[in-house]
């Protein structure tokens, strides 16, 4: 009897526990409930009816192949069009059904409807798509979802390689071994398994080491603030690079602008999905969208072909082997070229490849494509023969060719080949120039004056930094002007082509032409100066007064980059008695870059870009010795526990800490400061014309410390600072620097991560 009573009490307790949980999850309808609870209860009560009456419909959102613009798949999504409430948000009813443990009913309904749609399309002979299907965490916990999916797929005779199982990160936080087994079962049957919403949680990177996925689906959160936060580009590039090294394809969600699409293509993301292309829509609308799309739908026989292309890592320094570490700055010039019927077409390329083409005198990818398709050119035939052999045999090729006087070299490797069509794709990697042209004129045909002129211009070209004399001519512009008649005459402009050449050949007015081809392209700060330099009336007046020569330099935008140009002219009287002008313009960007580099090496610290010790002290001395009653602040600073950073994370991380420190010093102290690296982790700052009370907030700002991400870990560090005041603490750089150093030592004694002013007591105590 006692045992029976005890058992009854336990049963009642268990019953109360179940009821409490049940009531918490399944509130019965109550007129006093608020609208949110009523909606929750309504969805729970009507899910079966919604499925039976087909209030729930399957919408599809296209997935676009980046390199072709074709639809390469769709994602099946649930939409609830309720007769009472209208269209319900998926974020509302999916969340409620998950909490109520009813989500599997919805997921299985969507899977069956998607398979039914596929079968209807296939039976009608309409285009079909691979379909990605979302599974919930509870699908794995509360049902044998693998068997359920397999039964539905077999019933509708859907090819399993066309169904992709999307698993969100939250699923992967449960029983690791169990989920590995489930993923392996899907893979074993021929399904692809994708990781959905990568980056939406905190453990995404950790989960990748445990599971094998075919596609990494990058969460749309990464594209928010894309234009405002430059770090997003680095993060996205790093994710794509990592995925390629792990053997996964990538798909980016939330693509809404052409800028998103272009950047993702450049870094090698294979697939895109978002409102830029299409919102989720009923199947009928997706079919209409596909038929209206110029590029159409990806055919099944080319799917593997494009998947093979997608495996190439455009960010890798070893793309031919697809191994090794990665650096955004050191990316090689890489392109993928499709070859078919002795024609080539670029299907993707990285920014480094465009710069490579520009470097050999080809101004665009389109121009390169046109050159390679021109079978009348001598270099094209052996190139196409090498490319064809590479495609058919799979052997790597190395090919030398000449473009505009430069001997160049490319390496190629087959990445995809379709025997049915004969199409193949080569991965092409450009290398630097191998040999420079050294053409010489026939010396016997030149007078002494002409030979001297030729030698001087060749020497001048070398001094200006051109690799060859031909390269100098390619970047030199010469034109004659009848200034009296305001008319352009003969010209030499190697880059003039198309409508520009036609315009120059028409001999337009000088005053009009110089605006179009020079003044309008100059940076704003040089426009008024150039207006005066080229002013026709001024030139006529100068010549009348005996001035026959003039020169100027300015910066202009050319081929989407800033370029420095030097111009000089000579005036004389022509055969017809008119005043003639002879103008010579040449690109001096390389020369300026080289001289600036030499100057920087003499003045700048190579690692941080700050002034080195010698040059910073020279600048500081000039300031301190200049006349006038002015106040300056001398600051000495070093990184706290810098050795620990090097020992813990490595010297490369230590270098990053120094670079981040240089950036922070510039941000905090601004243009009025002379900032130098004294050596090691020590920095000097001279705040010019600054009162002590104005310097204190800046010192406090430095006291907040710094941090950055290195190898996915946050590295935090602080600074110790000592400062002295000129002329209060001394009248020379040597004196105020020594006293700032004493103050820095005091700051370290006080526990670091602080700043201290030099005081006489610091001398006595230290």
Short mmCIF file of C-alpha atoms in Angstrom, two decimals, residues 221-718:
data_model
loop_
_atom_site.label_atom_id
_atom_site.label_comp_id
_atom_site.label_asym_id
_atom_site.label_seq_id
_atom_site.Cartn_x
_atom_site.Cartn_y
_atom_site.Cartn_z
CA UNK A 221 24.92 39.12 -43.28
CA UNK A 222 28.37 39.50 -44.87
CA UNK A 223 27.03 41.68 -47.69
CA UNK A 224 25.39 44.19 -45.37
CA UNK A 225 27.38 47.44 -45.29
CA UNK A 226 29.51 46.03 -48.14
CA UNK A 227 30.25 49.50 -49.53
CA UNK A 228 30.97 51.08 -46.16
CA UNK A 229 33.21 48.51 -44.48
CA UNK A 230 36.33 47.45 -46.45
CA UNK A 231 36.98 44.60 -44.00
CA UNK A 232 33.97 42.75 -45.43
CA UNK A 233 35.80 42.24 -48.74
CA UNK A 234 38.79 40.75 -46.97
CA UNK A 235 36.57 38.43 -44.91
CA UNK A 236 34.63 37.23 -47.97
CA UNK A 237 37.84 36.64 -49.93
CA UNK A 238 39.26 34.69 -47.00
CA UNK A 239 36.15 32.50 -46.75
CA UNK A 240 36.20 31.70 -50.49
CA UNK A 241 39.92 30.96 -50.35
CA UNK A 242 39.48 28.71 -47.31
CA UNK A 243 36.56 26.85 -48.91
CA UNK A 244 38.57 26.18 -52.08
CA UNK A 245 41.44 24.76 -50.04
CA UNK A 246 38.95 22.50 -48.23
CA UNK A 247 37.52 21.27 -51.54
CA UNK A 248 34.17 23.07 -51.27
CA UNK A 249 32.30 25.29 -53.69
CA UNK A 250 30.87 28.59 -52.47
CA UNK A 251 27.48 30.24 -52.83
CA UNK A 252 26.77 33.78 -51.59
CA UNK A 253 23.29 34.73 -50.42
CA UNK A 254 21.84 38.23 -50.31
CA UNK A 255 23.40 39.51 -53.56
CA UNK A 256 21.57 42.76 -54.26
CA UNK A 257 23.87 45.00 -56.32
CA UNK A 258 26.12 44.69 -59.38
CA UNK A 259 29.02 45.63 -57.10
CA UNK A 260 28.30 42.58 -54.94
CA UNK A 261 28.20 40.36 -58.03
CA UNK A 262 31.37 41.76 -59.60
CA UNK A 263 33.44 41.44 -56.43
CA UNK A 264 32.25 37.88 -55.73
CA UNK A 265 33.11 36.89 -59.29
CA UNK A 266 36.59 38.40 -58.95
CA UNK A 267 37.38 36.36 -55.85
CA UNK A 268 36.09 33.14 -57.44
CA UNK A 269 32.73 32.60 -55.68
CA UNK A 270 30.97 30.13 -58.00
CA UNK A 271 27.28 30.72 -57.29
CA UNK A 272 25.12 33.70 -56.35
CA UNK A 273 21.61 34.07 -54.99
CA UNK A 274 19.70 37.22 -54.19
CA UNK A 275 17.28 39.94 -55.19
CA UNK A 276 19.68 41.25 -57.85
CA UNK A 277 18.51 38.28 -59.93
CA UNK A 278 15.12 37.27 -58.54
CA UNK A 279 13.08 37.12 -55.36
CA UNK A 280 11.49 33.78 -54.38
CA UNK A 281 8.52 33.13 -56.68
CA UNK A 282 6.09 30.35 -57.74
CA UNK A 283 7.45 27.77 -60.16
CA UNK A 284 5.49 29.22 -63.07
CA UNK A 285 7.18 32.60 -62.64
CA UNK A 286 10.62 31.02 -62.29
CA UNK A 287 10.09 29.15 -65.58
CA UNK A 288 9.13 32.43 -67.26
CA UNK A 289 12.18 34.13 -65.71
CA UNK A 290 14.45 31.33 -66.98
CA UNK A 291 13.06 31.58 -70.52
CA UNK A 292 13.52 35.35 -70.54
CA UNK A 293 17.09 35.15 -69.21
CA UNK A 294 19.52 35.67 -72.14
CA UNK A 295 21.99 33.13 -70.76
CA UNK A 296 19.21 30.60 -70.02
CA UNK A 297 19.41 27.51 -67.84
CA UNK A 298 22.54 25.48 -67.30
CA UNK A 299 22.26 22.10 -69.01
CA UNK A 300 22.95 18.94 -67.07
CA UNK A 301 25.84 17.80 -69.25
CA UNK A 302 27.71 21.10 -68.61
CA UNK A 303 27.07 21.15 -64.87
CA UNK A 304 30.10 19.05 -63.99
CA UNK A 305 32.15 21.02 -66.52
CA UNK A 306 31.40 24.27 -64.70
CA UNK A 307 31.83 22.65 -61.31
CA UNK A 308 35.37 21.67 -62.35
CA UNK A 309 36.05 25.27 -63.35
CA UNK A 310 34.77 26.44 -59.98
CA UNK A 311 37.41 24.41 -58.15
CA UNK A 312 40.16 26.78 -59.29
CA UNK A 313 41.25 29.18 -56.57
CA UNK A 314 41.77 32.62 -58.13
CA UNK A 315 43.33 33.84 -54.87
CA UNK A 316 45.98 31.16 -54.58
CA UNK A 317 49.69 31.89 -55.20
CA UNK A 318 49.88 28.35 -56.60
CA UNK A 319 46.73 28.03 -58.76
CA UNK A 320 48.24 25.39 -61.04
CA UNK A 321 48.67 23.10 -58.05
CA UNK A 322 45.89 24.70 -56.00
CA UNK A 323 47.97 24.41 -52.86
CA UNK A 324 49.86 26.71 -50.57
CA UNK A 325 49.09 29.74 -48.48
CA UNK A 326 47.33 32.85 -49.69
CA UNK A 327 47.99 36.57 -49.73
CA UNK A 328 45.61 39.08 -51.29
CA UNK A 329 48.48 41.38 -52.22
CA UNK A 330 50.55 38.63 -53.88
CA UNK A 331 47.80 37.06 -55.99
CA UNK A 332 49.17 36.00 -59.37
CA UNK A 333 47.64 37.21 -62.64
CA UNK A 334 45.12 34.43 -63.30
CA UNK A 335 42.41 33.96 -65.91
CA UNK A 336 40.31 31.09 -67.20
CA UNK A 337 39.93 30.91 -70.95
CA UNK A 338 37.39 28.76 -72.77
CA UNK A 339 38.65 27.37 -76.09
CA UNK A 340 36.29 26.17 -78.82
CA UNK A 341 36.66 25.98 -82.62
CA UNK A 342 39.95 27.89 -82.55
CA UNK A 343 38.32 30.75 -80.68
CA UNK A 344 38.91 31.85 -77.11
CA UNK A 345 36.66 33.52 -74.57
CA UNK A 346 37.59 34.77 -71.12
CA UNK A 347 35.12 33.42 -68.60
CA UNK A 348 36.73 34.80 -65.45
CA UNK A 349 39.87 36.60 -64.32
CA UNK A 350 41.21 38.39 -61.28
CA UNK A 351 42.29 42.06 -61.01
CA UNK A 352 45.96 41.06 -61.11
CA UNK A 353 45.43 39.62 -64.60
CA UNK A 354 44.00 42.92 -65.85
CA UNK A 355 47.07 44.71 -64.46
CA UNK A 356 49.27 42.12 -66.18
CA UNK A 357 47.60 42.82 -69.54
CA UNK A 358 47.98 46.57 -69.02
CA UNK A 359 51.65 46.00 -68.28
CA UNK A 360 52.23 44.42 -71.70
CA UNK A 361 50.33 47.12 -73.54
CA UNK A 362 46.89 45.45 -73.76
CA UNK A 363 44.34 47.84 -72.32
CA UNK A 364 41.50 45.41 -71.57
CA UNK A 365 40.45 41.77 -71.46
CA UNK A 366 38.23 42.43 -74.49
CA UNK A 367 41.25 43.60 -76.48
CA UNK A 368 43.20 40.49 -75.46
CA UNK A 369 40.29 38.27 -76.51
CA UNK A 370 40.15 40.02 -79.89
CA UNK A 371 43.89 39.55 -80.43
CA UNK A 372 43.74 35.85 -79.59
CA UNK A 373 40.83 35.29 -81.97
CA UNK A 374 42.62 37.02 -84.86
CA UNK A 375 43.89 34.07 -86.90
CA UNK A 376 45.78 36.39 -89.25
CA UNK A 377 48.32 37.17 -86.51
CA UNK A 378 51.49 35.08 -86.59
CA UNK A 379 51.51 34.42 -82.85
CA UNK A 380 47.93 33.15 -82.66
CA UNK A 381 48.39 29.86 -84.53
CA UNK A 382 51.13 28.39 -82.26
CA UNK A 383 49.23 29.65 -79.21
CA UNK A 384 46.05 27.87 -80.31
CA UNK A 385 48.04 24.72 -81.15
CA UNK A 386 49.57 24.74 -77.66
CA UNK A 387 46.16 25.40 -76.09
CA UNK A 388 44.50 22.58 -78.06
CA UNK A 389 47.23 20.13 -77.11
CA UNK A 390 46.92 21.16 -73.47
CA UNK A 391 43.13 20.62 -73.56
CA UNK A 392 43.23 17.24 -75.23
CA UNK A 393 46.18 15.73 -73.37
CA UNK A 394 45.77 17.39 -70.01
CA UNK A 395 49.46 18.29 -70.03
CA UNK A 396 50.47 21.72 -68.76
CA UNK A 397 51.70 24.20 -71.34
CA UNK A 398 54.24 26.98 -71.23
CA UNK A 399 54.08 29.40 -74.10
CA UNK A 400 56.21 32.38 -75.18
CA UNK A 401 54.81 35.16 -77.35
CA UNK A 402 55.43 38.75 -78.37
CA UNK A 403 52.93 41.54 -77.80
CA UNK A 404 53.72 45.09 -78.86
CA UNK A 405 57.44 44.50 -78.68
CA UNK A 406 57.51 42.59 -75.39
CA UNK A 407 58.45 38.94 -75.09
CA UNK A 408 56.02 37.38 -72.62
CA UNK A 409 55.24 33.99 -71.17
CA UNK A 410 52.13 32.24 -69.87
CA UNK A 411 51.55 28.89 -68.19
CA UNK A 412 48.37 26.93 -68.78
CA UNK A 413 46.62 23.93 -67.27
CA UNK A 414 43.39 22.19 -68.25
CA UNK A 415 40.70 22.52 -65.60
CA UNK A 416 37.65 21.33 -67.54
CA UNK A 417 36.92 19.53 -70.80
CA UNK A 418 33.62 18.47 -72.32
CA UNK A 419 34.14 15.70 -74.88
CA UNK A 420 30.60 16.03 -76.22
CA UNK A 421 31.05 19.62 -77.36
CA UNK A 422 34.83 19.84 -77.61
CA UNK A 423 34.86 22.84 -75.29
CA UNK A 424 37.68 23.14 -72.82
CA UNK A 425 38.80 25.62 -70.21
CA UNK A 426 42.41 26.50 -69.49
CA UNK A 427 43.68 28.11 -66.35
CA UNK A 428 46.19 30.70 -67.58
CA UNK A 429 48.81 32.29 -65.35
CA UNK A 430 50.81 35.22 -66.69
CA UNK A 431 54.47 35.61 -65.80
CA UNK A 432 56.74 38.64 -65.99
CA UNK A 433 58.55 39.68 -69.14
CA UNK A 434 61.40 37.38 -70.04
CA UNK A 435 63.32 39.48 -72.56
CA UNK A 436 63.25 43.14 -73.56
CA UNK A 437 63.53 44.32 -77.14
CA UNK A 438 66.84 45.93 -78.09
CA UNK A 439 66.18 47.04 -81.64
CA UNK A 440 68.88 49.29 -83.07
CA UNK A 441 68.66 51.52 -86.15
CA UNK A 442 70.98 51.12 -89.09
CA UNK A 443 73.86 53.31 -87.93
CA UNK A 444 75.13 53.76 -91.50
CA UNK A 445 71.96 55.62 -92.48
CA UNK A 446 72.09 58.17 -89.65
CA UNK A 447 73.89 61.50 -89.60
CA UNK A 448 75.98 62.36 -86.55
CA UNK A 449 73.23 64.67 -85.29
CA UNK A 450 70.50 62.07 -85.79
CA UNK A 451 72.59 59.36 -84.12
CA UNK A 452 73.26 61.66 -81.17
CA UNK A 453 69.52 62.40 -80.93
CA UNK A 454 68.65 58.67 -81.06
CA UNK A 455 71.23 57.80 -78.38
CA UNK A 456 70.08 60.63 -76.10
CA UNK A 457 66.41 59.66 -76.37
CA UNK A 458 67.26 56.01 -75.67
CA UNK A 459 69.24 57.08 -72.62
CA UNK A 460 66.45 59.41 -71.59
CA UNK A 461 63.93 56.54 -71.85
CA UNK A 462 66.06 54.41 -69.53
CA UNK A 463 66.45 57.24 -67.00
CA UNK A 464 62.67 57.76 -67.03
CA UNK A 465 62.20 54.12 -66.05
CA UNK A 466 60.92 52.64 -69.31
CA UNK A 467 61.96 49.06 -69.94
CA UNK A 468 62.54 49.64 -73.66
CA UNK A 469 62.74 52.48 -76.12
CA UNK A 470 59.59 51.13 -77.79
CA UNK A 471 57.81 51.33 -74.45
CA UNK A 472 58.82 54.97 -74.20
CA UNK A 473 57.38 55.63 -77.67
CA UNK A 474 54.17 53.82 -76.70
CA UNK A 475 53.72 56.31 -73.85
CA UNK A 476 54.77 59.45 -75.73
CA UNK A 477 52.36 61.80 -77.48
CA UNK A 478 53.50 64.32 -80.07
CA UNK A 479 51.35 66.75 -82.02
CA UNK A 480 51.79 69.78 -84.25
CA UNK A 481 49.49 72.78 -84.00
CA UNK A 482 48.85 75.66 -86.36
CA UNK A 483 48.30 78.14 -83.56
CA UNK A 484 47.44 81.00 -85.91
CA UNK A 485 44.63 78.94 -87.50
CA UNK A 486 43.70 77.11 -84.25
CA UNK A 487 44.01 73.75 -85.98
CA UNK A 488 45.57 70.41 -84.96
CA UNK A 489 48.08 68.99 -87.43
CA UNK A 490 50.15 65.80 -87.59
CA UNK A 491 50.33 63.67 -84.45
CA UNK A 492 51.88 60.55 -82.94
CA UNK A 493 49.79 58.84 -80.28
CA UNK A 494 50.37 55.10 -80.04
CA UNK A 495 47.30 54.56 -77.87
CA UNK A 496 44.96 56.52 -80.17
CA UNK A 497 42.44 54.17 -81.73
CA UNK A 498 38.77 53.99 -82.63
CA UNK A 499 36.81 57.22 -82.32
CA UNK A 500 39.83 59.03 -80.80
CA UNK A 501 41.90 58.36 -83.91
CA UNK A 502 39.04 59.41 -86.19
CA UNK A 503 38.68 62.61 -84.18
CA UNK A 504 42.40 63.48 -84.44
CA UNK A 505 42.47 62.63 -88.16
CA UNK A 506 39.71 65.20 -88.73
CA UNK A 507 42.17 67.95 -87.67
CA UNK A 508 39.86 69.48 -85.04
CA UNK A 509 40.38 72.96 -83.52
CA UNK A 510 43.33 72.99 -81.14
CA UNK A 511 41.39 74.79 -78.36
CA UNK A 512 38.63 72.16 -78.50
CA UNK A 513 40.91 69.14 -78.82
CA UNK A 514 43.22 70.06 -75.96
CA UNK A 515 40.21 70.26 -73.66
CA UNK A 516 38.90 66.82 -74.62
CA UNK A 517 42.22 64.99 -74.54
CA UNK A 518 44.07 66.78 -71.75
CA UNK A 519 42.41 69.44 -69.61
CA UNK A 520 39.15 67.57 -69.03
CA UNK A 521 41.05 64.46 -67.86
CA UNK A 522 43.37 66.36 -65.52
CA UNK A 523 42.78 66.36 -61.79
CA UNK A 524 40.78 69.38 -60.67
CA UNK A 525 43.69 71.16 -58.99
CA UNK A 526 45.59 71.31 -62.32
CA UNK A 527 42.76 72.37 -64.68
CA UNK A 528 43.15 76.16 -64.34
CA UNK A 529 46.94 75.88 -64.69
CA UNK A 530 46.54 73.86 -67.89
CA UNK A 531 43.98 76.33 -69.24
CA UNK A 532 46.64 79.01 -68.97
CA UNK A 533 49.44 76.75 -70.29
CA UNK A 534 47.56 75.86 -73.51
CA UNK A 535 45.84 79.24 -73.97
CA UNK A 536 46.12 80.07 -77.67
CA UNK A 537 46.22 83.84 -77.28
CA UNK A 538 48.90 83.51 -74.60
CA UNK A 539 51.01 81.33 -76.90
CA UNK A 540 50.74 83.87 -79.74
CA UNK A 541 51.65 86.70 -77.36
CA UNK A 542 54.62 84.73 -75.96
CA UNK A 543 56.01 84.10 -79.45
CA UNK A 544 55.59 87.76 -80.34
CA UNK A 545 57.66 88.66 -77.26
CA UNK A 546 60.40 86.14 -78.05
CA UNK A 547 59.33 83.30 -75.72
CA UNK A 548 59.53 80.06 -77.73
CA UNK A 549 59.60 77.30 -75.09
CA UNK A 550 57.39 76.16 -72.21
CA UNK A 551 56.95 73.13 -69.93
CA UNK A 552 54.62 71.82 -67.22
CA UNK A 553 53.71 68.66 -65.30
CA UNK A 554 50.29 67.58 -64.11
CA UNK A 555 48.34 64.57 -62.91
CA UNK A 556 45.51 63.11 -64.97
CA UNK A 557 43.20 60.09 -65.03
CA UNK A 558 44.26 57.62 -67.72
CA UNK A 559 42.95 54.06 -68.08
CA UNK A 560 41.19 54.37 -64.70
CA UNK A 561 44.37 55.27 -62.83
CA UNK A 562 46.16 58.47 -61.92
CA UNK A 563 49.15 59.22 -64.13
CA UNK A 564 51.71 62.03 -64.07
CA UNK A 565 52.43 63.63 -67.46
CA UNK A 566 55.24 65.96 -68.52
CA UNK A 567 54.59 68.39 -71.40
CA UNK A 568 56.94 70.73 -73.23
CA UNK A 569 56.51 72.74 -76.42
CA UNK A 570 58.53 74.68 -78.96
CA UNK A 571 57.15 77.59 -81.03
CA UNK A 572 58.44 78.73 -84.46
CA UNK A 573 57.29 80.18 -87.76
CA UNK A 574 55.96 77.73 -90.33
CA UNK A 575 56.41 77.78 -94.11
CA UNK A 576 53.12 79.66 -94.50
CA UNK A 577 54.16 82.31 -91.98
CA UNK A 578 51.83 80.94 -89.28
CA UNK A 579 52.95 80.40 -85.72
CA UNK A 580 53.44 76.65 -85.25
CA UNK A 581 53.55 74.77 -81.95
CA UNK A 582 55.27 71.43 -81.45
CA UNK A 583 54.10 69.67 -78.28
CA UNK A 584 55.68 66.58 -76.72
CA UNK A 585 53.90 64.79 -73.83
CA UNK A 586 55.13 61.69 -72.06
CA UNK A 587 54.12 59.58 -69.12
CA UNK A 588 56.46 60.13 -66.15
CA UNK A 589 54.52 58.02 -63.66
CA UNK A 590 57.23 55.33 -63.52
CA UNK A 591 59.94 57.96 -63.09
CA UNK A 592 58.07 59.69 -60.26
CA UNK A 593 57.28 56.36 -58.64
CA UNK A 594 60.91 55.33 -58.77
CA UNK A 595 62.23 58.64 -57.44
CA UNK A 596 59.59 58.60 -54.70
CA UNK A 597 60.61 55.04 -53.85
CA UNK A 598 64.24 56.09 -53.55
CA UNK A 599 63.18 59.04 -51.42
CA UNK A 600 60.98 56.81 -49.25
CA UNK A 601 63.79 54.33 -48.73
CA UNK A 602 66.02 57.13 -47.55
CA UNK A 603 63.35 58.67 -45.30
CA UNK A 604 60.83 56.00 -44.37
CA UNK A 605 60.81 52.91 -42.20
CA UNK A 606 60.09 50.01 -44.57
CA UNK A 607 57.81 48.07 -42.22
CA UNK A 608 55.54 50.82 -40.88
CA UNK A 609 55.83 53.55 -43.52
CA UNK A 610 56.67 56.09 -40.78
CA UNK A 611 59.73 58.31 -40.94
CA UNK A 612 62.87 56.48 -39.89
CA UNK A 613 64.84 57.73 -36.90
CA UNK A 614 67.40 59.76 -38.82
CA UNK A 615 64.90 61.61 -41.00
CA UNK A 616 62.31 62.17 -38.26
CA UNK A 617 65.00 63.70 -36.04
CA UNK A 618 66.08 65.94 -38.93
CA UNK A 619 62.50 67.18 -39.38
CA UNK A 620 62.02 67.64 -35.63
CA UNK A 621 65.25 69.62 -35.35
CA UNK A 622 64.13 71.96 -38.14
CA UNK A 623 60.87 72.61 -36.28
CA UNK A 624 62.51 73.20 -32.91
CA UNK A 625 65.16 75.51 -34.36
CA UNK A 626 62.73 77.61 -36.38
CA UNK A 627 62.22 81.18 -35.05
CA UNK A 628 59.19 82.09 -32.96
CA UNK A 629 57.80 81.52 -29.51
CA UNK A 630 56.00 78.19 -29.98
CA UNK A 631 55.09 75.23 -27.78
CA UNK A 632 55.71 71.59 -28.85
CA UNK A 633 55.14 68.21 -27.18
CA UNK A 634 57.74 65.44 -27.50
CA UNK A 635 56.33 61.92 -26.96
CA UNK A 636 58.21 58.62 -26.69
CA UNK A 637 56.10 55.45 -26.80
CA UNK A 638 56.60 51.72 -26.96
CA UNK A 639 54.41 48.60 -27.12
CA UNK A 640 53.82 46.92 -23.77
CA UNK A 641 54.96 43.29 -23.60
CA UNK A 642 55.99 43.27 -27.25
CA UNK A 643 58.23 40.25 -26.72
CA UNK A 644 55.21 38.29 -25.48
CA UNK A 645 53.36 39.04 -28.73
CA UNK A 646 56.31 37.72 -30.74
CA UNK A 647 56.76 34.66 -28.55
CA UNK A 648 53.04 33.80 -28.46
CA UNK A 649 51.96 34.54 -32.03
CA UNK A 650 55.19 34.78 -34.01
CA UNK A 651 57.27 37.62 -35.43
CA UNK A 652 54.89 38.18 -38.35
CA UNK A 653 52.17 38.98 -35.84
CA UNK A 654 54.60 41.32 -34.09
CA UNK A 655 55.14 43.11 -37.42
CA UNK A 656 51.38 43.53 -37.78
CA UNK A 657 51.24 45.01 -34.26
CA UNK A 658 53.83 47.60 -35.27
CA UNK A 659 51.94 48.42 -38.47
CA UNK A 660 48.66 48.78 -36.58
CA UNK A 661 50.46 51.07 -34.13
CA UNK A 662 51.63 53.27 -37.02
CA UNK A 663 48.05 53.51 -38.30
CA UNK A 664 46.78 54.44 -34.84
CA UNK A 665 49.45 57.11 -34.37
CA UNK A 666 48.37 58.74 -37.64
CA UNK A 667 44.69 58.54 -36.70
CA UNK A 668 45.18 60.00 -33.22
CA UNK A 669 47.80 62.70 -33.78
CA UNK A 670 47.02 63.67 -37.37
CA UNK A 671 48.90 65.91 -39.76
CA UNK A 672 50.35 68.31 -37.21
CA UNK A 673 52.58 65.57 -35.80
CA UNK A 674 55.97 64.36 -37.00
CA UNK A 675 55.85 60.62 -36.32
CA UNK A 676 58.84 58.31 -36.52
CA UNK A 677 59.87 54.79 -35.64
CA UNK A 678 62.93 55.01 -33.43
CA UNK A 679 63.62 51.28 -33.72
CA UNK A 680 62.14 48.03 -32.46
CA UNK A 681 58.79 48.77 -30.81
CA UNK A 682 59.68 52.37 -29.91
CA UNK A 683 58.08 55.38 -31.61
CA UNK A 684 58.62 59.16 -31.38
CA UNK A 685 56.05 61.87 -31.95
CA UNK A 686 56.53 65.65 -32.04
CA UNK A 687 53.22 67.47 -31.73
CA UNK A 688 53.84 70.87 -33.29
CA UNK A 689 52.34 74.11 -31.99
CA UNK A 690 50.38 72.25 -29.31
CA UNK A 691 49.59 73.20 -25.74
CA UNK A 692 49.81 70.53 -23.08
CA UNK A 693 46.08 70.65 -22.30
CA UNK A 694 45.33 69.95 -25.98
CA UNK A 695 47.73 66.98 -26.03
CA UNK A 696 46.24 65.21 -23.00
CA UNK A 697 43.08 63.89 -24.76
CA UNK A 698 45.28 62.45 -27.51
CA UNK A 699 47.53 60.72 -24.98
CA UNK A 700 44.44 59.28 -23.28
CA UNK A 701 43.23 58.00 -26.65
CA UNK A 702 46.52 56.14 -27.13
CA UNK A 703 46.05 54.78 -23.62
CA UNK A 704 42.99 52.84 -24.82
CA UNK A 705 45.34 50.40 -26.52
CA UNK A 706 44.93 48.56 -29.79
CA UNK A 707 43.80 45.20 -31.18
CA UNK A 708 43.56 43.27 -34.44
CA UNK A 709 42.65 39.80 -35.71
CA UNK A 710 45.52 37.45 -36.54
CA UNK A 711 44.92 33.83 -37.60
CA UNK A 712 41.32 34.16 -36.44
CA UNK A 713 42.41 35.24 -32.95
CA UNK A 714 42.16 38.69 -31.41
CA UNK A 715 45.49 40.17 -30.36
CA UNK A 716 45.19 42.97 -27.79
CA UNK A 717 48.01 45.19 -26.57
CA UNK A 718 48.64 48.51 -24.82
#
